[in-house]
Short mmCIF file of N, CA and C in Angstrom, two decimals:
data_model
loop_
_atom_site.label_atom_id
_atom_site.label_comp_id
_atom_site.label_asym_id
_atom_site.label_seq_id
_atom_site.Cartn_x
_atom_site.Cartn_y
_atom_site.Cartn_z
N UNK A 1 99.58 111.73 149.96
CA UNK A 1 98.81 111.97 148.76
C UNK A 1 97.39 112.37 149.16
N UNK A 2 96.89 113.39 148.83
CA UNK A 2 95.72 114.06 149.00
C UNK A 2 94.61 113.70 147.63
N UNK A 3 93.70 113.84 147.73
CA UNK A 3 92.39 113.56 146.83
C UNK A 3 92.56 114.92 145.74
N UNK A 4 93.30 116.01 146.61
CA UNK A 4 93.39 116.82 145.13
C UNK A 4 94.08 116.50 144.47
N UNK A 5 95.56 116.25 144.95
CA UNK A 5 96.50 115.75 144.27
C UNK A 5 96.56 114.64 143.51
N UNK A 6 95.71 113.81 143.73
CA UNK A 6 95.44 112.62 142.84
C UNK A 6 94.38 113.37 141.50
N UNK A 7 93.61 114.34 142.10
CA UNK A 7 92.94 114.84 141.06
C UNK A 7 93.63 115.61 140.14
N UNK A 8 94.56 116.35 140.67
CA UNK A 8 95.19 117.29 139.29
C UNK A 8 96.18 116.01 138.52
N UNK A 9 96.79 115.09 139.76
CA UNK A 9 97.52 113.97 138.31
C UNK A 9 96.93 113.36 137.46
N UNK A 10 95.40 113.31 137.41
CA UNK A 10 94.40 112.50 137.00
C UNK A 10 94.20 113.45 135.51
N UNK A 11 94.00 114.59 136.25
CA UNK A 11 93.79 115.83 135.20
C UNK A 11 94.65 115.87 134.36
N UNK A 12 96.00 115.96 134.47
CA UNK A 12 97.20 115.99 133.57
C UNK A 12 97.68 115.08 133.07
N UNK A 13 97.02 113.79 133.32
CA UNK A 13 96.94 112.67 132.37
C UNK A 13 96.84 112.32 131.37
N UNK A 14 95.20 112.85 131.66
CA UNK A 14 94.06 112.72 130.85
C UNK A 14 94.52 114.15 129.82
N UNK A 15 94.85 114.95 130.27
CA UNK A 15 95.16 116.32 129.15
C UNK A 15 96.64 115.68 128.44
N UNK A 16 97.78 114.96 128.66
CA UNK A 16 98.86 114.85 127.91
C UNK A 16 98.62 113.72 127.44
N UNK A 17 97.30 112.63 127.65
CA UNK A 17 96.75 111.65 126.45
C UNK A 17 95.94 112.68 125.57
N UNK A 18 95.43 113.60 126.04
CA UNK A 18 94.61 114.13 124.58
C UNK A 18 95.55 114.69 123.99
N UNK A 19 96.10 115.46 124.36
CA UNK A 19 97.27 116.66 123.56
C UNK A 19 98.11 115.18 122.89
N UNK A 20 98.92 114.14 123.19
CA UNK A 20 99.35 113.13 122.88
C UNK A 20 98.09 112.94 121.09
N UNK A 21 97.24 112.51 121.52
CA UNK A 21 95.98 112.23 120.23
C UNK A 21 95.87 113.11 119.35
N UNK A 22 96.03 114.64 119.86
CA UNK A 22 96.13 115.38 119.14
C UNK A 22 96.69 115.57 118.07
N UNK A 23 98.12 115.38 118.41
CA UNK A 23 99.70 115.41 117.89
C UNK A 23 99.40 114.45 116.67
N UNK A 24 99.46 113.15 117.58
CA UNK A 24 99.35 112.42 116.62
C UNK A 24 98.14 112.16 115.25
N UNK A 25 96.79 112.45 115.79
CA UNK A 25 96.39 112.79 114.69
C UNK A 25 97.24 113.99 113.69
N UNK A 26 97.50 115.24 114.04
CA UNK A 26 98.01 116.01 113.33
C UNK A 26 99.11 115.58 112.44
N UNK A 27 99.68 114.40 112.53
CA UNK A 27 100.78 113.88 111.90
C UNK A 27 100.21 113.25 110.95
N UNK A 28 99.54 112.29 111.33
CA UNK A 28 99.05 111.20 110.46
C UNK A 28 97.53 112.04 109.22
N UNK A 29 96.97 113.10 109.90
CA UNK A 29 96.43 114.14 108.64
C UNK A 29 97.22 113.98 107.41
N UNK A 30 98.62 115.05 107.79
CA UNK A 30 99.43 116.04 107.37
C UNK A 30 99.93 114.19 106.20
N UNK A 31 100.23 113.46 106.50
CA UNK A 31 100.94 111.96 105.70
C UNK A 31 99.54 112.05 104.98
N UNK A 32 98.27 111.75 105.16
CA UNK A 32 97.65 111.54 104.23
C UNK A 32 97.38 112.87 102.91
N UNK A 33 97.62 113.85 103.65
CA UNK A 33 97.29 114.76 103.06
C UNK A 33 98.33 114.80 101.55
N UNK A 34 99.96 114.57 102.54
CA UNK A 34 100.61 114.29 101.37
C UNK A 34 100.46 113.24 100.28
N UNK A 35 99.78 112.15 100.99
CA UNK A 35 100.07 110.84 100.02
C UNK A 35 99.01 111.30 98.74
N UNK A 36 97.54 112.21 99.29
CA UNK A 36 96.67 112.28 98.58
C UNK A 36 97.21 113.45 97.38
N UNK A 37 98.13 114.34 97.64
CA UNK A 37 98.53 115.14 96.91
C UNK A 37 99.32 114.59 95.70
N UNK A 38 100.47 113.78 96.09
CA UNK A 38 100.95 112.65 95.56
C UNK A 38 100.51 112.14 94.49
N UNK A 39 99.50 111.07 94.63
CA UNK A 39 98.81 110.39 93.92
C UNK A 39 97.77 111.18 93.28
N UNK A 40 97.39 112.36 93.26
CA UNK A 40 96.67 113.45 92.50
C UNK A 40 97.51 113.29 91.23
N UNK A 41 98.67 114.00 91.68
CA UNK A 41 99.55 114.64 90.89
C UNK A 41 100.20 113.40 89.65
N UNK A 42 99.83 112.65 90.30
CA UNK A 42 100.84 110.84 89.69
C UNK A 42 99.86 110.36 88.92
N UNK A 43 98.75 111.04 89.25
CA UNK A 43 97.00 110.31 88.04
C UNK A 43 97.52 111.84 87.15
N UNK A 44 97.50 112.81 87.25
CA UNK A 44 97.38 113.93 86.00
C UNK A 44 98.35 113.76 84.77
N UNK A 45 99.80 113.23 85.94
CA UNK A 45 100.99 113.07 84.75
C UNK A 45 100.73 112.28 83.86
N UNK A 46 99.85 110.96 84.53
CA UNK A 46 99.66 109.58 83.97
C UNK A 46 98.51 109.76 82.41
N UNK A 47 97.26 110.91 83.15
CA UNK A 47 96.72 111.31 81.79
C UNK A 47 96.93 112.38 80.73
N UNK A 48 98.44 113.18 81.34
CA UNK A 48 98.82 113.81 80.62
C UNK A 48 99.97 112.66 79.29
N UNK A 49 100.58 111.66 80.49
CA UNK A 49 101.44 110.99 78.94
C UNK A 49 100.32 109.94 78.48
N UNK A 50 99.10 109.41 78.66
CA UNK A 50 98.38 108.86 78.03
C UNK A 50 97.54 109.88 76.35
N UNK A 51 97.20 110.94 77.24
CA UNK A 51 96.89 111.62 76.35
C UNK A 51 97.94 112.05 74.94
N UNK A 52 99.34 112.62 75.37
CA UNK A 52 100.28 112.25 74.36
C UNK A 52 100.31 111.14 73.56
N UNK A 53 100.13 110.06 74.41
CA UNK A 53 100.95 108.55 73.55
C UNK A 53 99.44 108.48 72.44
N UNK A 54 98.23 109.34 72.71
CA UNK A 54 97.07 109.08 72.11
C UNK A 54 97.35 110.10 70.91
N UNK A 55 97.74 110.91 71.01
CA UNK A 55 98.37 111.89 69.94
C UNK A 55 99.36 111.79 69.08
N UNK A 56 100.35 110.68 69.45
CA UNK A 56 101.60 110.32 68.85
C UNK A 56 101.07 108.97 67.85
N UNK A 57 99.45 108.27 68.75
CA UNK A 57 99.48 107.15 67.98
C UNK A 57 98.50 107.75 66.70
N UNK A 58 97.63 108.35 67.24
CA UNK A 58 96.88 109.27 65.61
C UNK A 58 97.72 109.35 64.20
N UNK A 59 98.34 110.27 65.00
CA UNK A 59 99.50 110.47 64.22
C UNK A 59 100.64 109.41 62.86
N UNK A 60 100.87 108.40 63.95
CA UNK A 60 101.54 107.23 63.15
C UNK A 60 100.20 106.39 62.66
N UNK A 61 99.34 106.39 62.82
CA UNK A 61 97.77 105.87 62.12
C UNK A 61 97.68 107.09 60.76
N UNK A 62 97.95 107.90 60.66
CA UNK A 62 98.04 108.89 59.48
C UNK A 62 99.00 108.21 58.36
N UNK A 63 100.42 108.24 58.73
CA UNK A 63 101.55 107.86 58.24
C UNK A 63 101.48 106.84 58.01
N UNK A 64 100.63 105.76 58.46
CA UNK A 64 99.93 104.31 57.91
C UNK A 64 99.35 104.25 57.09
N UNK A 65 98.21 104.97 57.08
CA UNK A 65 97.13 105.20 56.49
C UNK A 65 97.94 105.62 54.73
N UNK A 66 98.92 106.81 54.82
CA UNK A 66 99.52 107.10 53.75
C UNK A 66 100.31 106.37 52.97
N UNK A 67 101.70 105.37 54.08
CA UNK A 67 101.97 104.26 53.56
C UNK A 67 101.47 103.11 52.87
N UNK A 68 100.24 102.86 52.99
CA UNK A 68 99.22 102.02 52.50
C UNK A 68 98.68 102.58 50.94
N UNK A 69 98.40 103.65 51.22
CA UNK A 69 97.50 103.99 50.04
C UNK A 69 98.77 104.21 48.83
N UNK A 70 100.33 104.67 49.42
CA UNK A 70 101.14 104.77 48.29
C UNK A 70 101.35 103.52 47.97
N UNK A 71 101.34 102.08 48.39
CA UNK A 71 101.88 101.05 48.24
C UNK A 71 100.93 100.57 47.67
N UNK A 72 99.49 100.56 47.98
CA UNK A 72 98.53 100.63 46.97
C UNK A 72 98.98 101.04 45.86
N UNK A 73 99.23 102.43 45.41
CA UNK A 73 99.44 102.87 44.09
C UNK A 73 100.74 102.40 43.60
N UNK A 74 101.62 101.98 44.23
CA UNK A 74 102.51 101.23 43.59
C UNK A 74 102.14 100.04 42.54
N UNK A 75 101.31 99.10 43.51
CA UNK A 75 100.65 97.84 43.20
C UNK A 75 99.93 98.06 41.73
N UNK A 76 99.45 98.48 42.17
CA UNK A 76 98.53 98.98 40.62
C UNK A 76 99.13 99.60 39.32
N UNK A 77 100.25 100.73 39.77
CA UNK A 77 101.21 100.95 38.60
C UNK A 77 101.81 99.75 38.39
N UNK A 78 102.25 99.01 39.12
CA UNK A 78 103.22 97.89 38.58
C UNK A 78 102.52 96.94 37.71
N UNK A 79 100.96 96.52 38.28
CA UNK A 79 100.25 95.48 37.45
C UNK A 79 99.46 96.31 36.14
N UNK A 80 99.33 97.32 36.38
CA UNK A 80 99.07 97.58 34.67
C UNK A 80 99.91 97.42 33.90
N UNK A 81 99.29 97.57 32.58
CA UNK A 81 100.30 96.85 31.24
C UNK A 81 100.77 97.95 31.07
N UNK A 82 102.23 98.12 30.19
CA UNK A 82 102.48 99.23 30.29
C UNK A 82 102.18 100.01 28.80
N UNK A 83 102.43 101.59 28.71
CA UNK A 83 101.19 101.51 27.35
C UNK A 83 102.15 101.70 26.11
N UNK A 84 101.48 101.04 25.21
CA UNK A 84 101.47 101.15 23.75
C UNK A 84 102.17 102.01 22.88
#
């Protein structure tokens, strides 16, 4: 074993731990990248059916609102006297 030869194994070590770091960062990016895409996409749906269920409840707050006021006018036809 020669001093170069210890030097180029030293060298190609040290280069297939970085290329090794490399890799692996590049993996573990590419996972976050997905998870972040993911969970983007999983918050938009979430305020897209919030926003619906906010539109559907308006809505049945209308049909309340109407139910009430006819049952109101029920109430009132029924308790007046009836006429003459």
């Amino acid at each position: 074993m020669t001093f170069e030869g210890r030097l180029v194994a030293a060298t190609l070590m040290v280069a297939g731990i970085a290329l090794l770091g490399v890799v692996t960062a590049s993996i573990a990016s590419w996972f976050l990248t997905n998870i972040r895409t993911t969970a983007a996409e999983a918050a938009r749906r979430t305020e897209d059916e919030l926003e619906d269920a906010t539109v559907r409840l308006d809505e049945v707050l209308v049909e309340l609102r109407a139910v009430n006021a006819r049952l109101a006018s029920l109430e009132r036809d029924r308790q007046s006297p009836p006429p003459a």
